Short mmCIF file of C-alpha atoms in Angstrom, two decimals:
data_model
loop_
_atom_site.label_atom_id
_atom_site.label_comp_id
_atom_site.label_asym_id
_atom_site.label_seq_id
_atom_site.Cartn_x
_atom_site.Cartn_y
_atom_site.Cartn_z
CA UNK A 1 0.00 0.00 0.00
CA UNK A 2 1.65 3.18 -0.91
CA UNK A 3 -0.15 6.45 0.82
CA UNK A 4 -0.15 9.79 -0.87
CA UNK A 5 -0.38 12.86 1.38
CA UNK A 6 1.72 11.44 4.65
CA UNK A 7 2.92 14.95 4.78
CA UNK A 8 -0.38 15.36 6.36
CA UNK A 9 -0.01 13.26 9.16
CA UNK A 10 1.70 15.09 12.85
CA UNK A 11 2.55 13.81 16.09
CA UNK A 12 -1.01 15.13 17.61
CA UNK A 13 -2.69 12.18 14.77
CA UNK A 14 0.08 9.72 16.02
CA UNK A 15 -0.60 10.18 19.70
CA UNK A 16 -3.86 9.21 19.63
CA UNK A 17 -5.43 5.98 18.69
CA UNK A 18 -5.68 4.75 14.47
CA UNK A 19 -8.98 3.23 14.52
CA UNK A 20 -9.06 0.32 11.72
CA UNK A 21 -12.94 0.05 10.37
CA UNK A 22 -13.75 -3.18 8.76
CA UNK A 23 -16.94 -4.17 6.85
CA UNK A 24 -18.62 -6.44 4.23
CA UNK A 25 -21.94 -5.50 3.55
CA UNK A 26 -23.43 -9.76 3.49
CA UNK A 27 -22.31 -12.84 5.23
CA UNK A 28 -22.19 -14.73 1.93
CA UNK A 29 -19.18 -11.57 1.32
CA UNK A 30 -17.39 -12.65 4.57
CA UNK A 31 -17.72 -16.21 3.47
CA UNK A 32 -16.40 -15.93 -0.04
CA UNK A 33 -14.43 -12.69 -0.63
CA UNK A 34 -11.39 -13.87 2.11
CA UNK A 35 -9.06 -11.67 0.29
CA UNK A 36 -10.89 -8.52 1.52
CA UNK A 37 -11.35 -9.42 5.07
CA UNK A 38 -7.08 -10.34 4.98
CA UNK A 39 -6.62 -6.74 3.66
CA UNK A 40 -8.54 -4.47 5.73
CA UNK A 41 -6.96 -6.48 8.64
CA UNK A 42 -3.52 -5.72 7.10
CA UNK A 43 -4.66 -1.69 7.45
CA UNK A 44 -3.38 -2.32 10.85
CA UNK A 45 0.30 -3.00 9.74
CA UNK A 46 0.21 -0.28 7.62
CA UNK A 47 -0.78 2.40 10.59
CA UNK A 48 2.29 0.86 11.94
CA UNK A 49 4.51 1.62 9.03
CA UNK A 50 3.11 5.60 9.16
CA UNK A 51 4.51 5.80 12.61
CA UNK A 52 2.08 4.46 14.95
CA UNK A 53 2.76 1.98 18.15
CA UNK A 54 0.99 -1.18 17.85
CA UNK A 55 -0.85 -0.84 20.81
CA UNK A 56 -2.09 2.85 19.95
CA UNK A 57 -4.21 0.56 16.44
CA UNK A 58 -7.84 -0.75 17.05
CA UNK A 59 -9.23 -3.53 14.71
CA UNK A 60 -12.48 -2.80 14.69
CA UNK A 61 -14.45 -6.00 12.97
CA UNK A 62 -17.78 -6.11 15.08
CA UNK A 63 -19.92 -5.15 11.53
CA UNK A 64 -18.27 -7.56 9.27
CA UNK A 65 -21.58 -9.02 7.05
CA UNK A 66 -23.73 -5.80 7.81
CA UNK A 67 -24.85 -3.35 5.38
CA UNK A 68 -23.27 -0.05 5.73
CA UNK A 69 -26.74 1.56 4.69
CA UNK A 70 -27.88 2.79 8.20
CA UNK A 71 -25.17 3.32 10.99
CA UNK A 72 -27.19 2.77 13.94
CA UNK A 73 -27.91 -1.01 13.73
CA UNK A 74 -24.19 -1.24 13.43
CA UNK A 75 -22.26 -1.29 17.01
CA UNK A 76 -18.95 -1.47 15.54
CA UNK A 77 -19.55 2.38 13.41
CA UNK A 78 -21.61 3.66 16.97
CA UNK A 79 -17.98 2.77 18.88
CA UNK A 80 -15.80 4.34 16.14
CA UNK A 81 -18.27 7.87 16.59
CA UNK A 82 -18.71 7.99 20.16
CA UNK A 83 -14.15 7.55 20.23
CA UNK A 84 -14.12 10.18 17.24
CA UNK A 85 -16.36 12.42 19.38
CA UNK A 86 -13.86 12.00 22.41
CA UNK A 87 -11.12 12.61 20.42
CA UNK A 88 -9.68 10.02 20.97
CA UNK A 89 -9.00 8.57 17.14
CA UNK A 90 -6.41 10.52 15.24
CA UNK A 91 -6.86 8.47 11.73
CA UNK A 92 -9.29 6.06 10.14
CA UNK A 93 -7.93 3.39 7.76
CA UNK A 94 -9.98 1.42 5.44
CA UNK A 95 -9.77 0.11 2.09
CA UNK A 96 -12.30 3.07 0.96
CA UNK A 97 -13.07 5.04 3.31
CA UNK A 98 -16.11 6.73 1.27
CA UNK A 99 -17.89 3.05 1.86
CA UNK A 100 -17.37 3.86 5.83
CA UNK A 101 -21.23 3.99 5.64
CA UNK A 102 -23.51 4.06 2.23
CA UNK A 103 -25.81 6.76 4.05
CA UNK A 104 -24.66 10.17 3.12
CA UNK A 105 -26.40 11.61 6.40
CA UNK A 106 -23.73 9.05 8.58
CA UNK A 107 -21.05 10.04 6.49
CA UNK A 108 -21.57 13.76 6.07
CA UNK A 109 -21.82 13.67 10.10
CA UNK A 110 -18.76 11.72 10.15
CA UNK A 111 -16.69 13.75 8.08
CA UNK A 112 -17.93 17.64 10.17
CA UNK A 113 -16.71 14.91 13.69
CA UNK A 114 -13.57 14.53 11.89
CA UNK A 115 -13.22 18.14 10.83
CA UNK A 116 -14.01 18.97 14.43
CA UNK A 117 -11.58 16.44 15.97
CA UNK A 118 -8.77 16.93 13.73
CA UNK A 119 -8.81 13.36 12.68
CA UNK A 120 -7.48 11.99 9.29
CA UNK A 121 -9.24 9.33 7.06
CA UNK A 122 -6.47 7.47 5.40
CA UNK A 123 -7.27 4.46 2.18
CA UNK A 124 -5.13 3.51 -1.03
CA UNK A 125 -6.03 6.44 -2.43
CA UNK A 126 -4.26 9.06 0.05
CA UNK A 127 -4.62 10.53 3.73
CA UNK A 128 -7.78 13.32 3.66
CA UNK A 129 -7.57 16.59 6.20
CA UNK A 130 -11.26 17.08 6.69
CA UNK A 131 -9.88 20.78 7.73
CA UNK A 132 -9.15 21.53 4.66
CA UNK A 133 -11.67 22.21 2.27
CA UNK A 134 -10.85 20.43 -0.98
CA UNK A 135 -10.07 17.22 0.88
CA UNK A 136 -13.49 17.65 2.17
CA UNK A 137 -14.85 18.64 -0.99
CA UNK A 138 -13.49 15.07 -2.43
CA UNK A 139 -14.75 13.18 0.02
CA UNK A 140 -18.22 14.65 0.03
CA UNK A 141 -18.61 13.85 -3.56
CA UNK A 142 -17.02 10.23 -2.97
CA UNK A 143 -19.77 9.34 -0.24
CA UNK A 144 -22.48 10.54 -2.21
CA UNK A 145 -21.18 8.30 -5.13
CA UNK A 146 -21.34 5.33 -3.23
CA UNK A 147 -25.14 6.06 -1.88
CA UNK A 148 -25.70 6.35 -5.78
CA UNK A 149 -23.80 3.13 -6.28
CA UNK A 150 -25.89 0.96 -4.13
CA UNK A 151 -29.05 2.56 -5.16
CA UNK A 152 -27.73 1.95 -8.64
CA UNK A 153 -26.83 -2.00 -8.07
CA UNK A 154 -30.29 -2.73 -5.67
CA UNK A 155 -32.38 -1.22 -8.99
CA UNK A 156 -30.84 -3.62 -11.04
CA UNK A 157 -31.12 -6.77 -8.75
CA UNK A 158 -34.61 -5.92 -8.22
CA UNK A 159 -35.05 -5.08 -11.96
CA UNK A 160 -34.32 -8.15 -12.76
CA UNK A 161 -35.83 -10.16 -10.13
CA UNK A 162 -39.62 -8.68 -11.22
CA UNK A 163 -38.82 -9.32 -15.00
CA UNK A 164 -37.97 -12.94 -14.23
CA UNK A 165 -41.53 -13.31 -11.88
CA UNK A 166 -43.43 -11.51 -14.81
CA UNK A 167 -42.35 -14.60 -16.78
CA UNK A 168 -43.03 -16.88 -14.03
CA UNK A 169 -39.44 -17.98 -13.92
CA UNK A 170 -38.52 -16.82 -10.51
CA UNK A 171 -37.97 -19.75 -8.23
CA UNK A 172 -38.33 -18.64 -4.85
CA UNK A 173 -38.03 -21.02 -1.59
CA UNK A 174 -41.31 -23.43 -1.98
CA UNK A 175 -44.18 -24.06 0.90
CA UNK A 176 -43.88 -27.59 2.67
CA UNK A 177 -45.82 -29.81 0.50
CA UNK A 178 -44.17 -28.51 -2.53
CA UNK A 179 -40.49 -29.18 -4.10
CA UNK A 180 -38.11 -28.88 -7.25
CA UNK A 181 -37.52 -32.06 -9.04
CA UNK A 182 -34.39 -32.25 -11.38
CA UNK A 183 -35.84 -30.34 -14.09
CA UNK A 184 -36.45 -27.60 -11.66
CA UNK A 185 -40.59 -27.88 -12.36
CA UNK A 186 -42.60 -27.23 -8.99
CA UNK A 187 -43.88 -31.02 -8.21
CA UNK A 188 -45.62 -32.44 -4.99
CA UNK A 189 -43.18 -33.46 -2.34
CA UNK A 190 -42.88 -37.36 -2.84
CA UNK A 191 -42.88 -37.68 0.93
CA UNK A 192 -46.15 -39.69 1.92
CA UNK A 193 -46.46 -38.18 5.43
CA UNK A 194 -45.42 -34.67 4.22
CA UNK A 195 -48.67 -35.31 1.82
CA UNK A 196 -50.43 -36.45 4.71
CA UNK A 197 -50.46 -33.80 6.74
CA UNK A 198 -50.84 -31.17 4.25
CA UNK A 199 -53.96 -32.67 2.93
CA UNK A 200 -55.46 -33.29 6.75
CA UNK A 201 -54.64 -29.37 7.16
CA UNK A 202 -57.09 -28.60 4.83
CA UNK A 203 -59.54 -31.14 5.91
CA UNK A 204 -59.34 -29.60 9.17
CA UNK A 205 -60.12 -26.20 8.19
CA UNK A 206 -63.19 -27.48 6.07
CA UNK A 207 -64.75 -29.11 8.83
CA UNK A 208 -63.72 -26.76 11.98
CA UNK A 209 -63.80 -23.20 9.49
CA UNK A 210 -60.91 -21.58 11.46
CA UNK A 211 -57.10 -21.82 12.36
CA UNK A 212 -57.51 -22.85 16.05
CA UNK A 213 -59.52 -26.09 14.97
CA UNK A 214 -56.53 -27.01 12.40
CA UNK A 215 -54.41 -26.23 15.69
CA UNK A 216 -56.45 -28.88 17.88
CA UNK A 217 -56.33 -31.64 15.19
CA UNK A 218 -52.92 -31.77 15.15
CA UNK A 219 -52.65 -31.90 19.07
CA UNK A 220 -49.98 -34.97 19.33
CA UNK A 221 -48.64 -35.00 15.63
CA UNK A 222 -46.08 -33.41 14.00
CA UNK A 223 -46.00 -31.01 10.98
CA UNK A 224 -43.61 -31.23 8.81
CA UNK A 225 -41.21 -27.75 7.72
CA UNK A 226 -38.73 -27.13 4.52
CA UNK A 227 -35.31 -25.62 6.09
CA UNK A 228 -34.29 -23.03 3.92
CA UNK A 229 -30.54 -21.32 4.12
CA UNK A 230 -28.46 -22.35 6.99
CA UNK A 231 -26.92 -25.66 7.72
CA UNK A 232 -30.44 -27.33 7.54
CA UNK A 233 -30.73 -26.21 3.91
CA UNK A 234 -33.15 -28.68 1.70
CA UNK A 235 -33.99 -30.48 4.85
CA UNK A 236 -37.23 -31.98 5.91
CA UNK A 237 -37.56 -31.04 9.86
CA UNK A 238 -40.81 -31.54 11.70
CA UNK A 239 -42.00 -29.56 14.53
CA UNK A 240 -45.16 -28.68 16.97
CA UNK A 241 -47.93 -27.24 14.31
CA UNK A 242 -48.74 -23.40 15.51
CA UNK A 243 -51.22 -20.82 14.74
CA UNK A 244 -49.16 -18.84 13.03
CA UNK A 245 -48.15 -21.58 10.53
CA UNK A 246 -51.36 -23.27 10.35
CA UNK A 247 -52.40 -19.87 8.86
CA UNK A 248 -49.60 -19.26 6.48
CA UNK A 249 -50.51 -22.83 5.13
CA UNK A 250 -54.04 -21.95 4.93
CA UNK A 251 -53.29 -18.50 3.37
CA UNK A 252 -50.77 -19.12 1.02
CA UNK A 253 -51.98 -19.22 -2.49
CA UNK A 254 -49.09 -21.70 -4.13
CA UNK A 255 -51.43 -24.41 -2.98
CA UNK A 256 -54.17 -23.51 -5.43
CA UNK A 257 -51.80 -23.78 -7.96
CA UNK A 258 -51.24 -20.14 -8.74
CA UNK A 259 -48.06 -18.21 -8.90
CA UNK A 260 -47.22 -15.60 -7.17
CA UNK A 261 -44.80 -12.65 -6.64
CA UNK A 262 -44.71 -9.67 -4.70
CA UNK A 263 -47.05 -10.97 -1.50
CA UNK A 264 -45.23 -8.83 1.23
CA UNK A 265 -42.82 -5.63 1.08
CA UNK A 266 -40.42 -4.50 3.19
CA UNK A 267 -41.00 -1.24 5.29
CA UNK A 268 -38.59 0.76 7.60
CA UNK A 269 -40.03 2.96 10.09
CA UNK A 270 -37.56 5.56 12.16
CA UNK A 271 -37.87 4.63 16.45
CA UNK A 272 -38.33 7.22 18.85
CA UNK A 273 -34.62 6.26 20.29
CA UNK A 274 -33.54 6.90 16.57
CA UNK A 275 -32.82 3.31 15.04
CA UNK A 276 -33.84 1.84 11.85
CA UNK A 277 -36.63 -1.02 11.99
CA UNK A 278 -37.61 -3.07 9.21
CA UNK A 279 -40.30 -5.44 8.77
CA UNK A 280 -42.25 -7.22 6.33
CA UNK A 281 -46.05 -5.97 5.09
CA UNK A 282 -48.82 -6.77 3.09
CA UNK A 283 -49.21 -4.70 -0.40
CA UNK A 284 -52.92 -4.85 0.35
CA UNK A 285 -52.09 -2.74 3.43
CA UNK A 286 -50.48 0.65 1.59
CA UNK A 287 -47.40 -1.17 -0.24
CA UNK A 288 -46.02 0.56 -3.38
CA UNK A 289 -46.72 -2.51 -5.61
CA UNK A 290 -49.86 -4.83 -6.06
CA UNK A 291 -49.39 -7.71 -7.77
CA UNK A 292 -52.26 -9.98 -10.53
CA UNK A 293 -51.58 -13.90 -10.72
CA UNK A 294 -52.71 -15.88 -13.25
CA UNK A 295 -52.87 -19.67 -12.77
CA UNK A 296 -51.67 -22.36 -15.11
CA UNK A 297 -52.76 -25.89 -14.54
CA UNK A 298 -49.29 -27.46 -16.05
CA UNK A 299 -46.45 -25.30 -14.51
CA UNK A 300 -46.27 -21.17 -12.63
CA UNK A 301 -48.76 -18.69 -14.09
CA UNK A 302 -47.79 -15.17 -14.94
CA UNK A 303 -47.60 -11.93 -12.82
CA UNK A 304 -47.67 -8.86 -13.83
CA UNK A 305 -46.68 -5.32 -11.63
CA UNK A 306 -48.82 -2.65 -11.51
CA UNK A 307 -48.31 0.94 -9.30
CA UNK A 308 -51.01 0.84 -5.93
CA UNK A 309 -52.70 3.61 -5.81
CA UNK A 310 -52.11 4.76 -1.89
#
């Protein structure tokens, strides 16, 4: 790593702690991309080459496989404000330190701390005074690029994601009773006793006409579940039957033979203690998107997107 701009760095950065920020937006990115995770950890042997002791350098790895788009659910970015606040950091390092966070709210606040604090931000690309202007300038415009850049890269995900379920091509994780054969058509799980107790579901809701009375016929017997992700991936596991899943069974339209896309969307609502929540909706309920099936008796129908009128 060779750092333009070490001119830049004094004995009042040096006495004070470098602060090493790590992150990888996804799990899957810790998993896979190795390489990264080796060289943000090696940011700490470079603070030590610009002339700082190796006690005086803090890893700081706590969000590895979190997105950088909201700083508060991240603990490890809340530490490295509250010690910038404190003064107590003289320099960031990190691979790019515009990705430090994808919001331009927690980075603009971040970079006026650092201005404040007379702290550096140091990457490949060079060692930024946040009291001077053009440094400031360039790093502005860098953090608003990389807000753009993930907008840019979720539009296209999505993009293609709702062109694939228009065709009825998406495969998405299938309800218990349901699985992929070879050919990757949507058959009926060959599993006798998965059929079983599917069918007896339904019979139970004919003749009781509500949730609870599915509930009470299964008192004693077990229900089976898909595992989906995780070590249990493609597994068959079988559990007490609840409520809550006797009505997802009952309410989920894949076992009327229709396709579907587009049943829930995600919503994020600001707390009164100022963190990020998200949950899961129903369009019917206010989402942006409603969504038409069409149902095909030999394979997934067709869905087609159309704006909800709020």
């Amino acid at each position: 790593m060779i750092v333009n701009g070490t001119s830049k760095i004094t004995a009042s950065h040096r006495s004070r702690t470098a602060a090493v920020y790590l992150r990888q937006s996804t799990l899957i990115q810790v998993r896979d991309n190795t390489e990264s995770t080796l060289r943000q950890y090696a940011l700490g042997d470079e603070a030590v080459r610009l002339g700082w002791d190796r006690e005086d350098v803090l890893i700081i790895d706590a969000d590895l496989g979190l997105s950088g788009k909201f700083g508060q659910v991240r603990e490890g970015f809340r530490d490295l404000v509250a010690k910038v606040c404190l003064g107590e950091v003289g320099a960031i390092f990190g691979l790019e330190v515009s990705r430090l966070a994808r919001s331009s709210a927690d980075f603009a606040r971040l970079l006026e701390l650092a201005r404040l604090t007379d702290m550096l931000l140091i990457d490949d690309d060079g060692v930024y005074d946040l009291t001077n202007f053009n440094d400031r300038l360039l790093l502005g415009l860098k953090g608003s690029m990389s807000e753009a850049e993930l907008h840019i890269l979720s539009s296209r995900l999505q993009g293609a994601k709702r062109a694939a379920a228009e065709r009825g091509d998406l495969r998405s994780p299938l309800p218990v009773g349901y699985v992929y054969d070879d050919e990757g058509e949507c058959v009926i799980d060959p599993d006798m006793e998965v059929q079983a107790a599917i069918r007896d579901v339904f019979a139970a809701f004919a003749a009781g006409g509500s949730a609870y009375q599915v509930v009470a016929a299964f008192v004693g017997r077990r229900f089976p579940l898909r595992a989906y992700g995780g070590a249990w991936a493609g597994q068959l596991r079988w559990g007490k039957l609840t409520h809550a899943r006797a009505l997802g069974v009952l309410s989920n339209p894949c076992y009327t033979g229709t396709y579907v896309y587009g049943r829930n969307v995600t919503r994020r609502r600001v707390q009164p203690d100022g963190s990020v929540r998200t949950s899961l909706g129903c369009p019917a309920s206010g989402g942006r998107w409603s969504c038409t099936t069409t149902t095909r008796a030999t394979g997934p129908g067709r869905t087609t997107w159309r704006p909800r009128r709020n």
